[in-house]
GROMACS .gro file of C-alpha atoms in nm:
model
  338
    1MET     CA    1  12.866   0.039  -2.523
    2SER     CA    2  13.160   0.185  -2.330
    3ASP     CA    3  13.373   0.481  -2.422
    4ALA     CA    4  13.685   0.311  -2.397
    5ILE     CA    5  13.687   0.092  -2.683
    6GLN     CA    6  13.969  -0.174  -2.674
    7ASP     CA    7  14.228  -0.125  -2.938
    8LYS     CA    8  14.310  -0.448  -3.123
    9GLY     CA    9  14.451  -0.292  -3.437
   10ALA     CA   10  14.762  -0.131  -3.332
   11PRO     CA   11  14.998  -0.335  -3.551
   12GLY     CA   12  14.806  -0.297  -3.853
   13ARG     CA   13  14.761   0.074  -3.814
   14THR     CA   14  15.131   0.128  -3.730
   15GLU     CA   15  15.177  -0.013  -4.064
   16ARG     CA   16  14.935   0.169  -4.258
   17ALA     CA   17  15.039   0.491  -4.094
   18ALA     CA   18  15.386   0.455  -4.225
   19LYS     CA   19  15.268   0.434  -4.572
   20PRO     CA   20  15.314   0.710  -4.831
   21ALA     CA   21  15.047   0.984  -4.820
   22GLY     CA   22  14.882   0.856  -5.162
   23GLU     CA   23  14.856   0.520  -5.045
   24ARG     CA   24  14.716   0.646  -4.690
   25GLN     CA   25  14.450   0.882  -4.892
   26LEU     CA   26  14.342   0.566  -5.108
   27ILE     CA   27  14.294   0.360  -4.782
   28MET     CA   28  14.053   0.634  -4.657
   29LYS     CA   29  13.873   0.689  -4.994
   30ASN     CA   30  13.817   0.289  -5.044
   31LEU     CA   31  13.767   0.215  -4.673
   32PHE     CA   32  13.482  -0.064  -4.596
   33VAL     CA   33  13.331  -0.179  -4.276
   34GLY     CA   34  13.102  -0.480  -4.269
   35HIS     CA   35  12.850  -0.272  -4.099
   36ASP     CA   36  12.490  -0.425  -3.979
   37ARG     CA   37  12.322  -0.229  -4.255
   38PHE     CA   38  12.561  -0.394  -4.536
   39GLU     CA   39  12.520  -0.766  -4.370
   40THR     CA   40  12.134  -0.773  -4.343
   41ALA     CA   41  12.102  -0.653  -4.693
   42THR     CA   42  12.390  -0.900  -4.850
   43ALA     CA   43  12.206  -1.184  -4.663
   44ALA     CA   44  11.849  -1.066  -4.788
   45VAL     CA   45  12.000  -1.063  -5.172
   46GLU     CA   46  12.143  -1.411  -5.102
   47ARG     CA   47  11.819  -1.576  -4.952
   48PHE     CA   48  11.660  -1.446  -5.268
   49HIS     CA   49  11.925  -1.589  -5.490
   50MET     CA   50  11.964  -1.908  -5.322
   51PRO     CA   51  11.658  -1.964  -5.086
   52VAL     CA   52  11.776  -2.297  -4.947
   53ASN     CA   53  12.144  -2.375  -4.825
   54GLY     CA   54  12.273  -2.644  -5.051
   55GLY     CA   55  11.991  -2.600  -5.293
   56VAL     CA   56  11.954  -2.475  -5.619
   57PRO     CA   57  11.935  -2.083  -5.764
   58ASP     CA   58  11.571  -1.941  -5.763
   59PHE     CA   59  11.421  -1.829  -6.068
   60GLY     CA   60  11.132  -1.622  -6.226
   61SER     CA   61  11.097  -1.391  -5.921
   62LEU     CA   62  11.191  -1.020  -5.895
   63PHE     CA   63  11.325  -0.866  -5.564
   64VAL     CA   64  11.379  -0.483  -5.490
   65LEU     CA   65  11.655  -0.354  -5.255
   66ALA     CA   66  11.535   0.018  -5.186
   67GLY     CA   67  11.637   0.286  -4.966
   68ASP     CA   68  11.755   0.658  -4.947
   69PRO     CA   69  12.076   0.778  -5.162
   70ARG     CA   70  12.409   0.661  -5.003
   71THR     CA   71  12.261   0.416  -4.808
   72GLY     CA   72  12.484   0.136  -4.915
   73LYS     CA   73  12.247  -0.044  -5.162
   74SER     CA   74  12.504  -0.015  -5.484
   75TYR     CA   75  12.806  -0.102  -5.283
   76ALA     CA   76  12.646  -0.437  -5.120
   77LEU     CA   77  12.485  -0.535  -5.458
   78LYS     CA   78  12.846  -0.488  -5.629
   79ARG     CA   79  13.029  -0.686  -5.341
   80TYR     CA   80  12.781  -0.951  -5.368
   81ALA     CA   81  12.829  -0.971  -5.765
   82ARG     CA   82  13.185  -0.974  -5.704
   83GLY     CA   83  13.173  -1.286  -5.524
   84TYR     CA   84  13.047  -1.462  -5.824
   85PRO     CA   85  13.303  -1.371  -6.104
   86ALA     CA   86  13.256  -1.487  -6.479
   87ASP     CA   87  13.421  -1.816  -6.578
   88LEU     CA   88  13.587  -1.777  -6.873
   89THR     CA   89  13.708  -2.147  -6.894
   90GLY     CA   90  13.436  -2.318  -6.966
   91THR     CA   91  13.419  -2.533  -7.312
   92GLU     CA   92  13.084  -2.391  -7.392
   93GLY     CA   93  13.153  -2.018  -7.338
   94ILE     CA   94  13.130  -1.781  -7.057
   95VAL     CA   95  12.935  -1.855  -6.759
   96ARG     CA   96  12.816  -1.519  -6.550
   97ARG     CA   97  12.603  -1.651  -6.276
   98VAL     CA   98  12.528  -1.307  -6.129
   99ALA     CA   99  12.532  -1.003  -6.357
  100TYR     CA  100  12.532  -0.655  -6.249
  101VAL     CA  101  12.401  -0.367  -6.446
  102ASP     CA  102  12.421  -0.004  -6.368
  103LEU     CA  103  12.143   0.152  -6.587
  104PRO     CA  104  12.212   0.500  -6.745
  105VAL     CA  105  12.060   0.826  -6.641
  106GLY     CA  106  11.713   0.886  -6.808
  107CYS     CA  107  11.680   0.513  -6.925
  108ASN     CA  108  11.431   0.435  -7.132
  109LYS     CA  109  11.410   0.103  -7.377
  110GLY     CA  110  11.726   0.141  -7.555
  111GLY     CA  111  11.926   0.262  -7.254
  112PHE     CA  112  11.794  -0.053  -7.079
  113ILE     CA  113  11.878  -0.295  -7.329
  114THR     CA  114  12.206  -0.134  -7.416
  115ALA     CA  115  12.307  -0.149  -7.071
  116VAL     CA  116  12.236  -0.498  -7.005
  117ALA     CA  117  12.392  -0.606  -7.336
  118GLY     CA  118  12.695  -0.438  -7.283
  119VAL     CA  119  12.742  -0.631  -6.946
  120LEU     CA  120  12.675  -0.946  -7.108
  121ASN     CA  121  12.861  -0.866  -7.464
  122ALA     CA  122  12.594  -0.955  -7.652
  123GLY     CA  123  12.616  -0.719  -7.920
  124ASP     CA  124  12.660  -0.321  -8.037
  125VAL     CA  125  12.313  -0.121  -8.063
  126THR     CA  126  12.508   0.104  -8.297
  127ARG     CA  127  12.467  -0.196  -8.566
  128MET     CA  128  12.162  -0.343  -8.441
  129LYS     CA  129  11.816  -0.232  -8.408
  130VAL     CA  130  11.701  -0.233  -7.998
  131ASP     CA  131  11.436  -0.513  -8.072
  132ALA     CA  132  11.701  -0.767  -8.226
  133LEU     CA  133  11.966  -0.652  -7.976
  134PHE     CA  134  11.712  -0.745  -7.691
  135GLY     CA  135  11.675  -1.092  -7.852
  136ASN     CA  136  12.050  -1.121  -7.819
  137VAL     CA  137  12.048  -1.021  -7.435
  138LEU     CA  138  11.783  -1.308  -7.381
  139ASN     CA  139  11.984  -1.529  -7.557
  140ALA     CA  140  12.293  -1.452  -7.360
  141LEU     CA  141  12.113  -1.488  -7.047
  142VAL     CA  142  12.026  -1.836  -7.106
  143LYS     CA  143  12.372  -1.917  -7.276
  144GLN     CA  144  12.569  -1.769  -7.021
  145LYS     CA  145  12.364  -1.946  -6.759
  146VAL     CA  146  12.287  -1.612  -6.558
  147GLN     CA  147  12.114  -1.689  -6.239
  148LEU     CA  148  12.058  -1.347  -6.058
  149LEU     CA  149  12.055  -1.013  -6.293
  150ILE     CA  150  12.088  -0.739  -6.086
  151LEU     CA  151  11.958  -0.393  -6.204
  152ASP     CA  152  12.092  -0.089  -6.018
  153GLU     CA  153  11.953   0.262  -6.016
  154VAL     CA  154  11.598   0.119  -6.146
  155GLN     CA  155  11.445   0.457  -6.053
  156GLU     CA  156  11.602   0.595  -6.383
  157ALA     CA  157  11.369   0.384  -6.588
  158PHE     CA  158  11.082   0.298  -6.340
  159THR     CA  159  10.959   0.664  -6.299
  160THR     CA  160  10.588   0.784  -6.332
  161ALA     CA  161  10.743   1.148  -6.465
  162ARG     CA  162  10.839   0.943  -6.824
  163PRO     CA  163  10.508   0.673  -6.871
  164GLY     CA  164  10.669   0.577  -7.204
  165ALA     CA  165  10.994   0.454  -7.050
  166LEU     CA  166  10.850   0.311  -6.709
  167LYS     CA  167  10.571   0.095  -6.972
  168ASP     CA  168  10.873  -0.017  -7.148
  169CYS     CA  169  11.127  -0.130  -6.882
  170GLN     CA  170  10.847  -0.275  -6.707
  171GLY     CA  171  10.779  -0.528  -7.021
  172LEU     CA  172  11.120  -0.579  -7.052
  173VAL     CA  173  11.181  -0.734  -6.696
  174ARG     CA  174  10.871  -0.928  -6.744
  175LYS     CA  175  11.032  -1.065  -7.072
  176ILE     CA  176  11.370  -1.149  -6.881
  177LEU     CA  177  11.164  -1.321  -6.599
  178ASN     CA  178  10.967  -1.530  -6.833
  179LEU     CA  179  11.253  -1.709  -6.966
  180GLY     CA  180  11.244  -1.891  -6.649
  181THR     CA  181  11.601  -1.940  -6.600
  182LEU     CA  182  11.692  -1.670  -6.366
  183ASN     CA  183  11.587  -1.398  -6.073
  184VAL     CA  184  11.609  -1.026  -6.112
  185ALA     CA  185  11.716  -0.801  -5.837
  186ALA     CA  186  11.587  -0.419  -5.864
  187ALA     CA  187  11.772  -0.156  -5.637
  188GLY     CA  188  11.687   0.198  -5.614
  189LEU     CA  189  11.429   0.440  -5.413
  190VAL     CA  190  11.185   0.348  -5.169
  191GLU     CA  191  10.909   0.504  -5.447
  192THR     CA  192  11.061   0.294  -5.717
  193TYR     CA  193  10.950  -0.020  -5.511
  194ARG     CA  194  10.599   0.145  -5.492
  195ILE     CA  195  10.580   0.165  -5.855
  196MET     CA  196  10.652  -0.181  -5.930
  197ALA     CA  197  10.449  -0.277  -5.671
  198ALA     CA  198  10.121  -0.093  -5.853
  199ASP     CA  199  10.238  -0.345  -6.139
  200PRO     CA  200  10.014  -0.658  -6.096
  201GLN     CA  201  10.268  -0.835  -6.353
  202LEU     CA  202  10.530  -0.756  -6.189
  203GLU     CA  203  10.425  -0.779  -5.829
  204GLY     CA  204  10.298  -1.140  -5.921
  205ARG     CA  205  10.652  -1.266  -6.019
  206GLY     CA  206  10.695  -1.404  -5.649
  207GLY     CA  207  10.502  -1.185  -5.457
  208LEU     CA  208  10.772  -0.880  -5.527
  209PRO     CA  209  10.984  -0.939  -5.201
  210TYR     CA  210  11.193  -0.648  -5.092
  211HIS     CA  211  11.428  -0.547  -4.841
  212ILE     CA  212  11.481  -0.168  -4.692
  213MET     CA  213  11.825  -0.063  -4.627
  214LEU     CA  214  11.766   0.220  -4.341
  215PRO     CA  215  12.009   0.490  -4.240
  216TYR     CA  216  12.118   0.479  -3.861
  217SER     CA  217  11.892   0.625  -3.627
  218TRP     CA  218  11.960   0.805  -3.299
  219ASP     CA  219  11.592   0.742  -3.156
  220SER     CA  220  11.691   0.434  -2.928
  221ASP     CA  221  12.021   0.319  -2.727
  222GLY     CA  222  12.044   0.040  -2.967
  223GLU     CA  223  12.049   0.230  -3.289
  224ARG     CA  224  12.283   0.467  -3.123
  225ASP     CA  225  12.527   0.170  -3.000
  226LEU     CA  226  12.521   0.067  -3.354
  227PHE     CA  227  12.639   0.362  -3.492
  228ARG     CA  228  12.877   0.440  -3.262
  229LEU     CA  229  13.048   0.060  -3.338
  230LEU     CA  230  13.054   0.194  -3.705
  231CYS     CA  231  13.223   0.473  -3.624
  232ALA     CA  232  13.474   0.284  -3.366
  233GLU     CA  233  13.532   0.048  -3.666
  234ILE     CA  234  13.616   0.306  -3.909
  235ASP     CA  235  13.846   0.491  -3.665
  236GLY     CA  236  14.019   0.151  -3.628
  237ARG     CA  237  14.092   0.116  -4.005
  238LEU     CA  238  14.212   0.454  -4.056
  239PRO     CA  239  14.564   0.518  -4.184
  240PHE     CA  240  14.692   0.703  -3.864
  241SER     CA  241  14.921   0.582  -3.572
  242THR     CA  242  14.663   0.690  -3.304
  243LYS     CA  243  14.296   0.655  -3.299
  244SER     CA  244  14.050   0.967  -3.247
  245ALA     CA  245  13.802   0.784  -3.043
  246LEU     CA  246  13.519   0.836  -3.294
  247GLY     CA  247  13.325   0.584  -3.091
  248SER     CA  248  13.295   0.818  -2.809
  249LYS     CA  249  12.946   0.937  -2.714
  250TRP     CA  250  13.132   1.278  -2.815
  251TYR     CA  251  13.243   1.221  -3.163
  252ALA     CA  252  12.942   0.976  -3.271
  253ALA     CA  253  12.694   1.223  -3.167
  254ARG     CA  254  12.842   1.502  -3.388
  255LEU     CA  255  12.890   1.234  -3.662
  256TYR     CA  256  12.544   1.142  -3.666
  257TRP     CA  257  12.442   1.483  -3.694
  258VAL     CA  258  12.639   1.587  -3.995
  259SER     CA  259  12.550   1.254  -4.148
  260ASP     CA  260  12.201   1.196  -4.081
  261GLY     CA  261  12.330   0.818  -4.005
  262ILE     CA  262  12.378   0.768  -4.377
  263ILE     CA  263  12.684   0.524  -4.430
  264GLY     CA  264  12.814   0.700  -4.750
  265ARG     CA  265  12.795   1.078  -4.579
  266LEU     CA  266  12.982   0.926  -4.291
  267LYS     CA  267  13.240   0.804  -4.484
  268ASP     CA  268  13.299   1.088  -4.726
  269PHE     CA  269  13.300   1.326  -4.443
  270VAL     CA  270  13.568   1.131  -4.255
  271TYR     CA  271  13.749   1.128  -4.539
  272LYS     CA  272  13.752   1.502  -4.593
  273ALA     CA  273  13.892   1.543  -4.263
  274GLY     CA  274  14.124   1.238  -4.266
  275CYS     CA  275  14.285   1.453  -4.571
  276ARG     CA  276  14.328   1.746  -4.390
  277ALA     CA  277  14.481   1.534  -4.100
  278LEU     CA  278  14.754   1.381  -4.354
  279ASN     CA  279  14.819   1.730  -4.494
  280ASP     CA  280  14.912   1.836  -4.117
  281GLY     CA  281  15.117   1.561  -4.072
  282ALA     CA  282  14.883   1.450  -3.787
  283GLU     CA  283  14.892   1.143  -3.564
  284ARG     CA  284  14.529   1.121  -3.579
  285VAL     CA  285  14.226   1.297  -3.703
  286GLN     CA  286  14.128   1.600  -3.491
  287VAL     CA  287  13.839   1.771  -3.376
  288GLY     CA  288  13.973   2.057  -3.570
  289HIS     CA  289  14.002   1.875  -3.870
  290PHE     CA  290  13.645   1.766  -3.843
  291ALA     CA  291  13.531   2.149  -3.776
  292ASP     CA  292  13.714   2.258  -4.109
  293ALA     CA  293  13.574   1.961  -4.281
  294TRP     CA  294  13.219   2.050  -4.202
  295ASP     CA  295  13.293   2.469  -4.298
  296GLU     CA  296  13.387   2.302  -4.622
  297ILE     CA  297  13.025   2.157  -4.698
  298ARG     CA  298  12.789   2.306  -4.429
  299PRO     CA  299  12.481   2.456  -4.583
  300ILE     CA  300  12.475   2.830  -4.717
  301GLY     CA  301  12.359   3.050  -4.430
  302MET     CA  302  12.418   2.782  -4.154
  303THR     CA  303  12.687   2.926  -3.895
  304PHE     CA  304  12.667   2.644  -3.663
  305ASN     CA  305  12.990   2.366  -3.659
  306PRO     CA  306  12.896   2.064  -3.436
  307PHE     CA  307  13.270   2.053  -3.365
  308ARG     CA  308  13.286   2.392  -3.232
  309ASP     CA  309  12.948   2.462  -3.085
  310ASP     CA  310  12.705   2.308  -2.848
  311ILE     CA  311  12.561   1.999  -2.994
  312ASP     CA  312  12.260   2.038  -2.766
  313GLN     CA  313  12.198   2.392  -2.955
  314ALA     CA  314  12.210   2.219  -3.305
  315PRO     CA  315  11.980   2.345  -3.540
  316THR     CA  316  11.765   2.148  -3.752
  317ARG     CA  317  11.978   2.101  -4.107
  318VAL     CA  318  11.767   2.366  -4.276
  319ALA     CA  319  11.741   2.623  -4.036
  320GLN     CA  320  11.984   2.909  -3.933
  321ALA     CA  321  12.219   2.828  -3.671
  322ALA     CA  322  12.233   2.984  -3.281
  323LYS     CA  323  12.563   3.198  -3.221
  324PRO     CA  324  12.864   2.972  -3.145
  325THR     CA  325  12.989   2.875  -2.840
  326LEU     CA  326  13.291   2.709  -2.701
  327GLN     CA  327  13.099   2.420  -2.490
  328PRO     CA  328  13.253   2.120  -2.685
  329LYS     CA  329  13.595   1.941  -2.568
  330ASP     CA  330  13.790   1.743  -2.760
  331PRO     CA  331  13.774   1.395  -2.575
  332THR     CA  332  14.104   1.341  -2.636
  333GLN     CA  333  14.275   1.599  -2.496
  334ASP     CA  334  14.018   1.765  -2.251
  335ALA     CA  335  14.062   2.091  -2.377
  336PHE     CA  336  13.782   2.348  -2.541
  337VAL     CA  337  13.787   2.380  -2.932
  338LYS     CA  338  13.843   2.767  -3.010
   0.00000   0.00000   0.00000
């Protein structure tokens, strides 16, 4: 990948840079890039939902989208669900082909049923017993013609730390799959997948296909190029009149170090630096903005700052950093950062 990334977004960028500060802030906060991890995860969910192009939805199987926090699992699933909005115009009631459910913290049987019932408008747990409400949920899944039920944050329910809740929620998922009318996609941590795989009754529902959303790596040229491309795409969508060269080797190496290659952390960090640039009235996000943003979130006891210090001297994220130096340069100004 060349350091000289062709700039194709000048007209849109000029328009974005001219917007009021609040709008520019929201552009950064809501910034979306269809990176390769997102695309492959979406394709995996789509194959599970509709395994044959032009065919019919699959049913009776459980799928797991697993990965570390902030790797983009929830974002991918929410965007997929938004591609199938509820049809409120049917003569026989609401048709909800894809239903997205965010399970609550410390989810137990009641929390699981209440969360699904809330999405389906299937009843109120304060007015019904839990088992009766689950009966409403099963009826609503069939009546609303749900093809894919997405359960996010399943580690809140599928945890060995609360065996009673785990057993109950496993049973609820099996009952839903037993309807024979829909598939269930569950998103959570990798450990959650292992818990599901250890249950022969869940594993037996379709063999438990899965997709792992991995952070970017810095261990190969291909992975580094993908991460640099992601940084360049983010740079091209920022609401500033001039790009910051975030896809350059210099910037990408430092952005990787502070984010561990995790898309959610990368976006949050660029947002923090971008807010500082907005406050300064800058034409672009500068090295100093990134340096100040890292000072705000760096671990206690760490003095190393990759935007001021030599990246070759970077410590592990839990170690005490070496004494700062003035080696790094601002690649767009060719000046040392003091």
